[in-house]
Structure formats: structure tokens, C-alpha cells
């Protein structure tokens, strides 16, 4: 009798372990990114600013695309043009999938970045790039929500200035969820790899 109970217990235990193994085997693997994985972040939910035509935009408009958001200004001497050029390279690297990568450039300098200036600047890199602006208060609120730091630095000439600002890209998946943060200098290849991973994930 005792042997029968012991055998029954062993069988039940083995069945439980097998079921647990199967369940674990079905659990999807966590994606590995080149950038910083910020999936589930409580910040950067949206960018409710205005394009150069005066229309308020939202990440939800770009469903089905990987959206890459960058904060900067048109008179930035190096970081901004370098970053926007990387976005161009990413789209070229991805070939046909490149059309499903949407660049969004948020100006931190509404004083000088008029809609006309912004439109010409963004289009010089990529005609499909969306450039956003707003009032100083609106821009400040969005920058704060994204944890973006920026500060005006007075220049040598009267009235001239530059901006010190955070330099990184925020990457959304095709469902409009913030997933990855890319630090400045990681390069186009790393961003292209993560963009492709998110596109492939959405297609799976």
C-alpha cells in the first residue's frame, strides 16, 4: 500500500514538472536590444505638439511604423544633424522596411525654429520626417515628460545663443509603445537592428 502511494506521488510530481516545463517553454523570450530597453516606461507616452502646418500630432497616427523621436534645434552645430542623418541611413539600411520607420524631430527652440525653418530643415534630411513645435510652455511640458534636459547658453555676440540638451532617440514599436532609448553615438547600425527587431516582432 505504501509503495503504491509513493509511486502515485512520484507520478504526480513528474506530471507537474512536465507541465511546468511546457509552460515555461511557451513563454516568449525577452527581446534583446542594442539600445536601452525601456519597455513599460511610465514616461514619454506621446508628443502632443504641432507640425509645421499647425496640426497637432500623436504617436498613434503612425500605427504600423517604428517611430523614432529626437529633440533638438535647427541651429545645432553637430549632434542634431548627425543624429538626423543616422535616421536617413537607418531607412536606407532597412530597404523596403525603411518606409515603416518614421522620424519625428521636436524643436527645443521655438524662438528661432519657425514652421518654415523647421519644414525646410527636416525635409533636407528626409521629406517624410515630421517636425514638431509649440509654445515654450508646451515644449517644456513634453520635454519634461520625456526627461529631456535643455538649457539656453548665451553666445559671444549680443542676442546669440546655443542650447545644451539631452541627445538621445526614443523608439516606439508599431503599436505606439515606447520600447528603446538610443544614446547619442551608438550609430545607425545599432538603431537599424532594433528597428528591424520591432518590425519583425509586430509581423510575427
PDB file of N, CA and C in Angstrom, residues 36-116:
ATOM      1  N   UNK A  36      18.890  50.880 -24.936  1.00  0.00           N
ATOM      2  CA  UNK A  36      18.407  50.598 -23.584  1.00  0.00           C
ATOM      3  C   UNK A  36      16.934  50.202 -23.656  1.00  0.00           C
ATOM      4  N   UNK A  37      16.619  49.042 -23.137  1.00  0.00           N
ATOM      5  CA  UNK A  37      15.245  48.555 -23.133  1.00  0.00           C
ATOM      6  C   UNK A  37      14.442  49.335 -22.089  1.00  0.00           C
ATOM      7  N   UNK A  38      13.464  50.138 -22.541  1.00  0.00           N
ATOM      8  CA  UNK A  38      12.631  50.904 -21.611  1.00  0.00           C
ATOM      9  C   UNK A  38      11.158  50.509 -21.790  1.00  0.00           C
ATOM     10  N   UNK A  39      10.944  49.278 -22.222  1.00  0.00           N
ATOM     11  CA  UNK A  39       9.586  48.762 -22.370  1.00  0.00           C
ATOM     12  C   UNK A  39       8.818  48.931 -21.064  1.00  0.00           C
ATOM     13  N   UNK A  40       7.616  49.488 -21.164  1.00  0.00           N
ATOM     14  CA  UNK A  40       6.797  49.692 -19.979  1.00  0.00           C
ATOM     15  C   UNK A  40       7.086  50.977 -19.233  1.00  0.00           C
ATOM     16  N   UNK A  41       7.925  51.846 -19.796  1.00  0.00           N
ATOM     17  CA  UNK A  41       8.261  53.116 -19.143  1.00  0.00           C
ATOM     18  C   UNK A  41       7.001  53.939 -18.901  1.00  0.00           C
ATOM     19  N   UNK A  42       6.978  54.637 -17.779  1.00  0.00           N
ATOM     20  CA  UNK A  42       5.811  55.444 -17.416  1.00  0.00           C
ATOM     21  C   UNK A  42       5.893  56.850 -17.996  1.00  0.00           C
ATOM     22  N   UNK A  43       6.924  57.135 -18.760  1.00  0.00           N
ATOM     23  CA  UNK A  43       7.086  58.473 -19.340  1.00  0.00           C
ATOM     24  C   UNK A  43       7.073  58.383 -20.870  1.00  0.00           C
ATOM     25  N   UNK A  44       7.069  59.550 -21.516  1.00  0.00           N
ATOM     26  CA  UNK A  44       7.127  59.577 -22.980  1.00  0.00           C
ATOM     27  C   UNK A  44       5.986  58.864 -23.663  1.00  0.00           C
ATOM     28  N   UNK A  45       4.792  58.995 -23.133  1.00  0.00           N
ATOM     29  CA  UNK A  45       3.650  58.294 -23.717  1.00  0.00           C
ATOM     30  C   UNK A  45       3.242  58.868 -25.076  1.00  0.00           C
ATOM     31  N   UNK A  46       3.456  60.172 -25.255  1.00  0.00           N
ATOM     32  CA  UNK A  46       3.042  60.806 -26.507  1.00  0.00           C
ATOM     33  C   UNK A  46       3.760  62.148 -26.639  1.00  0.00           C
ATOM     34  N   UNK A  47       3.614  62.771 -27.812  1.00  0.00           N
ATOM     35  CA  UNK A  47       4.240  64.073 -28.071  1.00  0.00           C
ATOM     36  C   UNK A  47       3.193  65.012 -28.676  1.00  0.00           C
ATOM     37  N   UNK A  48       2.254  65.502 -27.875  1.00  0.00           N
ATOM     38  CA  UNK A  48       1.150  66.324 -28.373  1.00  0.00           C
ATOM     39  C   UNK A  48       1.570  67.746 -28.749  1.00  0.00           C
ATOM     40  N   UNK A  49       2.402  67.845 -29.777  1.00  0.00           N
ATOM     41  CA  UNK A  49       2.855  69.139 -30.287  1.00  0.00           C
ATOM     42  C   UNK A  49       2.348  69.310 -31.715  1.00  0.00           C
ATOM     43  N   UNK A  50       2.756  70.397 -32.357  1.00  0.00           N
ATOM     44  CA  UNK A  50       2.181  70.759 -33.652  1.00  0.00           C
ATOM     45  C   UNK A  50       3.205  70.668 -34.782  1.00  0.00           C
ATOM     46  N   UNK A  51       2.759  70.163 -35.929  1.00  0.00           N
ATOM     47  CA  UNK A  51       3.662  70.089 -37.078  1.00  0.00           C
ATOM     48  C   UNK A  51       3.755  71.458 -37.749  1.00  0.00           C
ATOM     49  N   UNK A  52       4.477  71.531 -38.838  1.00  0.00           N
ATOM     50  CA  UNK A  52       4.726  72.825 -39.488  1.00  0.00           C
ATOM     51  C   UNK A  52       3.493  73.375 -40.194  1.00  0.00           C
ATOM     52  N   UNK A  53       2.444  72.567 -40.264  1.00  0.00           N
ATOM     53  CA  UNK A  53       1.174  73.035 -40.832  1.00  0.00           C
ATOM     54  C   UNK A  53       0.185  73.417 -39.732  1.00  0.00           C
ATOM     55  N   UNK A  54       0.608  73.317 -38.488  1.00  0.00           N
ATOM     56  CA  UNK A  54      -0.250  73.694 -37.373  1.00  0.00           C
ATOM     57  C   UNK A  54      -1.149  72.591 -36.860  1.00  0.00           C
ATOM     58  N   UNK A  55      -0.936  71.366 -37.323  1.00  0.00           N
ATOM     59  CA  UNK A  55      -1.757  70.240 -36.890  1.00  0.00           C
ATOM     60  C   UNK A  55      -1.116  69.544 -35.704  1.00  0.00           C
ATOM     61  N   UNK A  56      -1.922  69.301 -34.660  1.00  0.00           N
ATOM     62  CA  UNK A  56      -1.400  68.571 -33.503  1.00  0.00           C
ATOM     63  C   UNK A  56      -1.224  67.100 -33.866  1.00  0.00           C
ATOM     64  N   UNK A  57      -0.077  66.537 -33.498  1.00  0.00           N
ATOM     65  CA  UNK A  57       0.245  65.165 -33.880  1.00  0.00           C
ATOM     66  C   UNK A  57       0.311  64.250 -32.658  1.00  0.00           C
ATOM     67  N   UNK A  58       0.249  62.943 -32.941  1.00  0.00           N
ATOM     68  CA  UNK A  58       0.284  61.930 -31.887  1.00  0.00           C
ATOM     69  C   UNK A  58       0.991  60.684 -32.407  1.00  0.00           C
ATOM     70  N   UNK A  59       1.614  59.959 -31.522  1.00  0.00           N
ATOM     71  CA  UNK A  59       2.281  58.718 -31.916  1.00  0.00           C
ATOM     72  C   UNK A  59       1.279  57.714 -32.478  1.00  0.00           C
ATOM     73  N   UNK A  60       0.035  57.798 -32.056  1.00  0.00           N
ATOM     74  CA  UNK A  60      -0.975  56.847 -32.509  1.00  0.00           C
ATOM     75  C   UNK A  60      -1.274  56.979 -34.000  1.00  0.00           C
ATOM     76  N   UNK A  61      -0.948  58.123 -34.591  1.00  0.00           N
ATOM     77  CA  UNK A  61      -1.159  58.318 -36.031  1.00  0.00           C
ATOM     78  C   UNK A  61      -0.273  57.404 -36.869  1.00  0.00           C
ATOM     79  N   UNK A  62       0.820  56.955 -36.274  1.00  0.00           N
ATOM     80  CA  UNK A  62       1.815  56.200 -37.032  1.00  0.00           C
ATOM     81  C   UNK A  62       1.753  54.703 -36.734  1.00  0.00           C
ATOM     82  N   UNK A  63       0.560  54.221 -36.436  1.00  0.00           N
ATOM     83  CA  UNK A  63       0.376  52.789 -36.163  1.00  0.00           C
ATOM     84  C   UNK A  63       0.911  51.967 -37.326  1.00  0.00           C
ATOM     85  N   UNK A  64       1.651  50.906 -37.009  1.00  0.00           N
ATOM     86  CA  UNK A  64       2.241  50.062 -38.030  1.00  0.00           C
ATOM     87  C   UNK A  64       3.673  50.454 -38.376  1.00  0.00           C
ATOM     88  N   UNK A  65       4.145  51.560 -37.785  1.00  0.00           N
ATOM     89  CA  UNK A  65       5.509  52.018 -38.039  1.00  0.00           C
ATOM     90  C   UNK A  65       6.313  52.073 -36.748  1.00  0.00           C
ATOM     91  N   UNK A  66       7.614  51.944 -36.899  1.00  0.00           N
ATOM     92  CA  UNK A  66       8.521  52.236 -35.794  1.00  0.00           C
ATOM     93  C   UNK A  66       8.758  53.738 -35.820  1.00  0.00           C
ATOM     94  N   UNK A  67       8.500  54.404 -34.707  1.00  0.00           N
ATOM     95  CA  UNK A  67       8.641  55.855 -34.629  1.00  0.00           C
ATOM     96  C   UNK A  67       9.874  56.195 -33.795  1.00  0.00           C
ATOM     97  N   UNK A  68      10.724  57.043 -34.363  1.00  0.00           N
ATOM     98  CA  UNK A  68      11.946  57.457 -33.673  1.00  0.00           C
ATOM     99  C   UNK A  68      11.874  58.957 -33.414  1.00  0.00           C
ATOM    100  N   UNK A  69      11.884  59.345 -32.142  1.00  0.00           N
ATOM    101  CA  UNK A  69      11.732  60.741 -31.740  1.00  0.00           C
ATOM    102  C   UNK A  69      13.060  61.290 -31.233  1.00  0.00           C
ATOM    103  N   UNK A  70      13.394  62.498 -31.725  1.00  0.00           N
ATOM    104  CA  UNK A  70      14.630  63.151 -31.305  1.00  0.00           C
ATOM    105  C   UNK A  70      14.344  64.622 -31.009  1.00  0.00           C
ATOM    106  N   UNK A  71      14.893  65.120 -29.907  1.00  0.00           N
ATOM    107  CA  UNK A  71      14.730  66.523 -29.511  1.00  0.00           C
ATOM    108  C   UNK A  71      16.003  67.296 -29.866  1.00  0.00           C
ATOM    109  N   UNK A  72      15.841  68.468 -30.486  1.00  0.00           N
ATOM    110  CA  UNK A  72      16.998  69.275 -30.839  1.00  0.00           C
ATOM    111  C   UNK A  72      16.586  70.640 -31.353  1.00  0.00           C
ATOM    112  N   UNK A  73      17.432  71.241 -32.185  1.00  0.00           N
ATOM    113  CA  UNK A  73      17.103  72.546 -32.770  1.00  0.00           C
ATOM    114  C   UNK A  73      17.891  72.720 -34.062  1.00  0.00           C
ATOM    115  N   UNK A  74      17.369  73.546 -34.949  1.00  0.00           N
ATOM    116  CA  UNK A  74      17.921  73.612 -36.306  1.00  0.00           C
ATOM    117  C   UNK A  74      19.315  74.225 -36.371  1.00  0.00           C
ATOM    118  N   UNK A  75      19.671  75.067 -35.416  1.00  0.00           N
ATOM    119  CA  UNK A  75      20.993  75.689 -35.444  1.00  0.00           C
ATOM    120  C   UNK A  75      22.029  74.911 -34.635  1.00  0.00           C
ATOM    121  N   UNK A  76      21.667  73.721 -34.252  1.00  0.00           N
ATOM    122  CA  UNK A  76      22.592  72.821 -33.552  1.00  0.00           C
ATOM    123  C   UNK A  76      23.777  72.523 -34.479  1.00  0.00           C
ATOM    124  N   UNK A  77      25.004  72.701 -34.011  1.00  0.00           N
ATOM    125  CA  UNK A  77      26.160  72.571 -34.901  1.00  0.00           C
ATOM    126  C   UNK A  77      26.576  71.148 -35.254  1.00  0.00           C
ATOM    127  N   UNK A  78      26.281  70.172 -34.411  1.00  0.00           N
ATOM    128  CA  UNK A  78      26.818  68.839 -34.690  1.00  0.00           C
ATOM    129  C   UNK A  78      25.894  67.677 -34.306  1.00  0.00           C
ATOM    130  N   UNK A  79      25.454  67.625 -33.058  1.00  0.00           N
ATOM    131  CA  UNK A  79      24.687  66.479 -32.576  1.00  0.00           C
ATOM    132  C   UNK A  79      23.404  66.261 -33.382  1.00  0.00           C
ATOM    133  N   UNK A  80      22.653  67.325 -33.596  1.00  0.00           N
ATOM    134  CA  UNK A  80      21.356  67.188 -34.282  1.00  0.00           C
ATOM    135  C   UNK A  80      21.496  66.730 -35.738  1.00  0.00           C
ATOM    136  N   UNK A  81      22.317  67.401 -36.546  1.00  0.00           N
ATOM    137  CA  UNK A  81      22.441  66.916 -37.930  1.00  0.00           C
ATOM    138  C   UNK A  81      23.018  65.510 -38.028  1.00  0.00           C
ATOM    139  N   UNK A  82      23.927  65.172 -37.132  1.00  0.00           N
ATOM    140  CA  UNK A  82      24.492  63.820 -37.129  1.00  0.00           C
ATOM    141  C   UNK A  82      23.414  62.788 -36.844  1.00  0.00           C
ATOM    142  N   UNK A  83      22.563  63.080 -35.859  1.00  0.00           N
ATOM    143  CA  UNK A  83      21.503  62.147 -35.472  1.00  0.00           C
ATOM    144  C   UNK A  83      20.469  61.995 -36.577  1.00  0.00           C
ATOM    145  N   UNK A  84      20.056  63.102 -37.167  1.00  0.00           N
ATOM    146  CA  UNK A  84      19.049  63.035 -38.225  1.00  0.00           C
ATOM    147  C   UNK A  84      19.601  62.314 -39.462  1.00  0.00           C
ATOM    148  N   UNK A  85      20.883  62.464 -39.724  1.00  0.00           N
ATOM    149  CA  UNK A  85      21.490  61.742 -40.826  1.00  0.00           C
ATOM    150  C   UNK A  85      21.514  60.243 -40.545  1.00  0.00           C
ATOM    151  N   UNK A  86      21.680  59.873 -39.277  1.00  0.00           N
ATOM    152  CA  UNK A  86      21.627  58.450 -38.907  1.00  0.00           C
ATOM    153  C   UNK A  86      20.255  57.862 -39.222  1.00  0.00           C
ATOM    154  N   UNK A  87      19.206  58.640 -38.990  1.00  0.00           N
ATOM    155  CA  UNK A  87      17.861  58.172 -39.315  1.00  0.00           C
ATOM    156  C   UNK A  87      17.716  57.894 -40.799  1.00  0.00           C
ATOM    157  N   UNK A  88      18.309  58.757 -41.617  1.00  0.00           N
ATOM    158  CA  UNK A  88      18.296  58.549 -43.070  1.00  0.00           C
ATOM    159  C   UNK A  88      19.006  57.243 -43.412  1.00  0.00           C
ATOM    160  N   UNK A  89      20.147  56.999 -42.771  1.00  0.00           N
ATOM    161  CA  UNK A  89      20.923  55.780 -43.024  1.00  0.00           C
ATOM    162  C   UNK A  89      20.162  54.530 -42.577  1.00  0.00           C
ATOM    163  N   UNK A  90      19.430  54.647 -41.477  1.00  0.00           N
ATOM    164  CA  UNK A  90      18.641  53.514 -40.976  1.00  0.00           C
ATOM    165  C   UNK A  90      17.607  53.108 -42.020  1.00  0.00           C
ATOM    166  N   UNK A  91      16.899  54.066 -42.557  1.00  0.00           N
ATOM    167  CA  UNK A  91      15.863  53.770 -43.547  1.00  0.00           C
ATOM    168  C   UNK A  91      16.472  53.130 -44.791  1.00  0.00           C
ATOM    169  N   UNK A  92      17.638  53.608 -45.194  1.00  0.00           N
ATOM    170  CA  UNK A  92      18.307  53.038 -46.363  1.00  0.00           C
ATOM    171  C   UNK A  92      18.768  51.611 -46.077  1.00  0.00           C
ATOM    172  N   UNK A  93      19.274  51.387 -44.868  1.00  0.00           N
ATOM    173  CA  UNK A  93      19.754  50.059 -44.474  1.00  0.00           C
ATOM    174  C   UNK A  93      18.636  49.029 -44.496  1.00  0.00           C
ATOM    175  N   UNK A  94      17.438  49.435 -44.088  1.00  0.00           N
ATOM    176  CA  UNK A  94      16.316  48.504 -43.980  1.00  0.00           C
ATOM    177  C   UNK A  94      15.608  48.237 -45.303  1.00  0.00           C
ATOM    178  N   UNK A  95      16.005  48.918 -46.345  1.00  0.00           N
ATOM    179  CA  UNK A  95      15.401  48.664 -47.657  1.00  0.00           C
ATOM    180  C   UNK A  95      13.907  48.935 -47.666  1.00  0.00           C
ATOM    181  N   UNK A  96      13.132  47.940 -48.088  1.00  0.00           N
ATOM    182  CA  UNK A  96      11.681  48.100 -48.181  1.00  0.00           C
ATOM    183  C   UNK A  96      11.060  48.388 -46.816  1.00  0.00           C
ATOM    184  N   UNK A  97      11.635  47.830 -45.757  1.00  0.00           N
ATOM    185  CA  UNK A  97      11.114  48.084 -44.411  1.00  0.00           C
ATOM    186  C   UNK A  97      11.382  49.510 -43.944  1.00  0.00           C
ATOM    187  N   UNK A  98      12.294  50.197 -44.613  1.00  0.00           N
ATOM    188  CA  UNK A  98      12.632  51.561 -44.234  1.00  0.00           C
ATOM    189  C   UNK A  98      11.451  52.515 -44.308  1.00  0.00           C
ATOM    190  N   UNK A  99      10.495  52.218 -45.185  1.00  0.00           N
ATOM    191  CA  UNK A  99       9.302  53.064 -45.300  1.00  0.00           C
ATOM    192  C   UNK A  99       8.440  52.990 -44.052  1.00  0.00           C
ATOM    193  N   UNK A 100       8.711  51.996 -43.206  1.00  0.00           N
ATOM    194  CA  UNK A 100       7.934  51.831 -41.979  1.00  0.00           C
ATOM    195  C   UNK A 100       8.690  52.355 -40.750  1.00  0.00           C
ATOM    196  N   UNK A 101       9.669  53.214 -41.004  1.00  0.00           N
ATOM    197  CA  UNK A 101      10.369  53.914 -39.925  1.00  0.00           C
ATOM    198  C   UNK A 101      10.056  55.400 -40.063  1.00  0.00           C
ATOM    199  N   UNK A 102       9.463  55.978 -39.035  1.00  0.00           N
ATOM    200  CA  UNK A 102       9.045  57.370 -39.070  1.00  0.00           C
ATOM    201  C   UNK A 102       9.883  58.219 -38.122  1.00  0.00           C
ATOM    202  N   UNK A 103      10.584  59.195 -38.685  1.00  0.00           N
ATOM    203  CA  UNK A 103      11.363  60.116 -37.868  1.00  0.00           C
ATOM    204  C   UNK A 103      10.506  61.284 -37.402  1.00  0.00           C
ATOM    205  N   UNK A 104      10.664  61.669 -36.134  1.00  0.00           N
ATOM    206  CA  UNK A 104       9.967  62.827 -35.572  1.00  0.00           C
ATOM    207  C   UNK A 104      11.004  63.708 -34.883  1.00  0.00           C
ATOM    208  N   UNK A 105      11.126  64.938 -35.355  1.00  0.00           N
ATOM    209  CA  UNK A 105      12.103  65.889 -34.819  1.00  0.00           C
ATOM    210  C   UNK A 105      11.361  66.957 -34.023  1.00  0.00           C
ATOM    211  N   UNK A 106      11.635  67.042 -32.726  1.00  0.00           N
ATOM    212  CA  UNK A 106      10.975  68.004 -31.852  1.00  0.00           C
ATOM    213  C   UNK A 106      11.912  69.173 -31.583  1.00  0.00           C
ATOM    214  N   UNK A 107      11.494  70.377 -31.977  1.00  0.00           N
ATOM    215  CA  UNK A 107      12.331  71.549 -31.757  1.00  0.00           C
ATOM    216  C   UNK A 107      12.252  72.025 -30.321  1.00  0.00           C
ATOM    217  N   UNK A 108      13.410  72.330 -29.760  1.00  0.00           N
ATOM    218  CA  UNK A 108      13.500  72.899 -28.422  1.00  0.00           C
ATOM    219  C   UNK A 108      13.717  74.411 -28.479  1.00  0.00           C
ATOM    220  N   UNK A 109      13.630  74.966 -29.685  1.00  0.00           N
ATOM    221  CA  UNK A 109      13.965  76.374 -29.903  1.00  0.00           C
ATOM    222  C   UNK A 109      12.873  77.084 -30.707  1.00  0.00           C
ATOM    223  N   UNK A 110      11.665  77.231 -30.130  1.00  0.00           N
ATOM    224  CA  UNK A 110      10.581  77.855 -30.890  1.00  0.00           C
ATOM    225  C   UNK A 110      10.850  79.311 -31.250  1.00  0.00           C
ATOM    226  N   UNK A 111      11.765  79.950 -30.530  1.00  0.00           N
ATOM    227  CA  UNK A 111      12.098  81.351 -30.802  1.00  0.00           C
ATOM    228  C   UNK A 111      12.676  81.529 -32.208  1.00  0.00           C
ATOM    229  N   UNK A 112      13.510  80.589 -32.625  1.00  0.00           N
ATOM    230  CA  UNK A 112      14.139  80.702 -33.954  1.00  0.00           C
ATOM    231  C   UNK A 112      13.607  79.677 -34.947  1.00  0.00           C
ATOM    232  N   UNK A 113      13.130  78.540 -34.446  1.00  0.00           N
ATOM    233  CA  UNK A 113      12.651  77.480 -35.340  1.00  0.00           C
ATOM    234  C   UNK A 113      11.186  77.721 -35.712  1.00  0.00           C
ATOM    235  N   UNK A 114      10.997  78.632 -36.653  1.00  0.00           N
ATOM    236  CA  UNK A 114       9.643  78.889 -37.157  1.00  0.00           C
ATOM    237  C   UNK A 114       9.180  77.672 -37.963  1.00  0.00           C
ATOM    238  N   UNK A 115       7.886  77.547 -38.213  1.00  0.00           N
ATOM    239  CA  UNK A 115       7.415  76.423 -39.030  1.00  0.00           C
ATOM    240  C   UNK A 115       8.123  76.319 -40.372  1.00  0.00           C
ATOM    241  N   UNK A 116       8.391  77.457 -41.002  1.00  0.00           N
ATOM    242  CA  UNK A 116       9.064  77.452 -42.313  1.00  0.00           C
ATOM    243  C   UNK A 116      10.492  76.925 -42.191  1.00  0.00           C
TER     244      UNK A 116
END
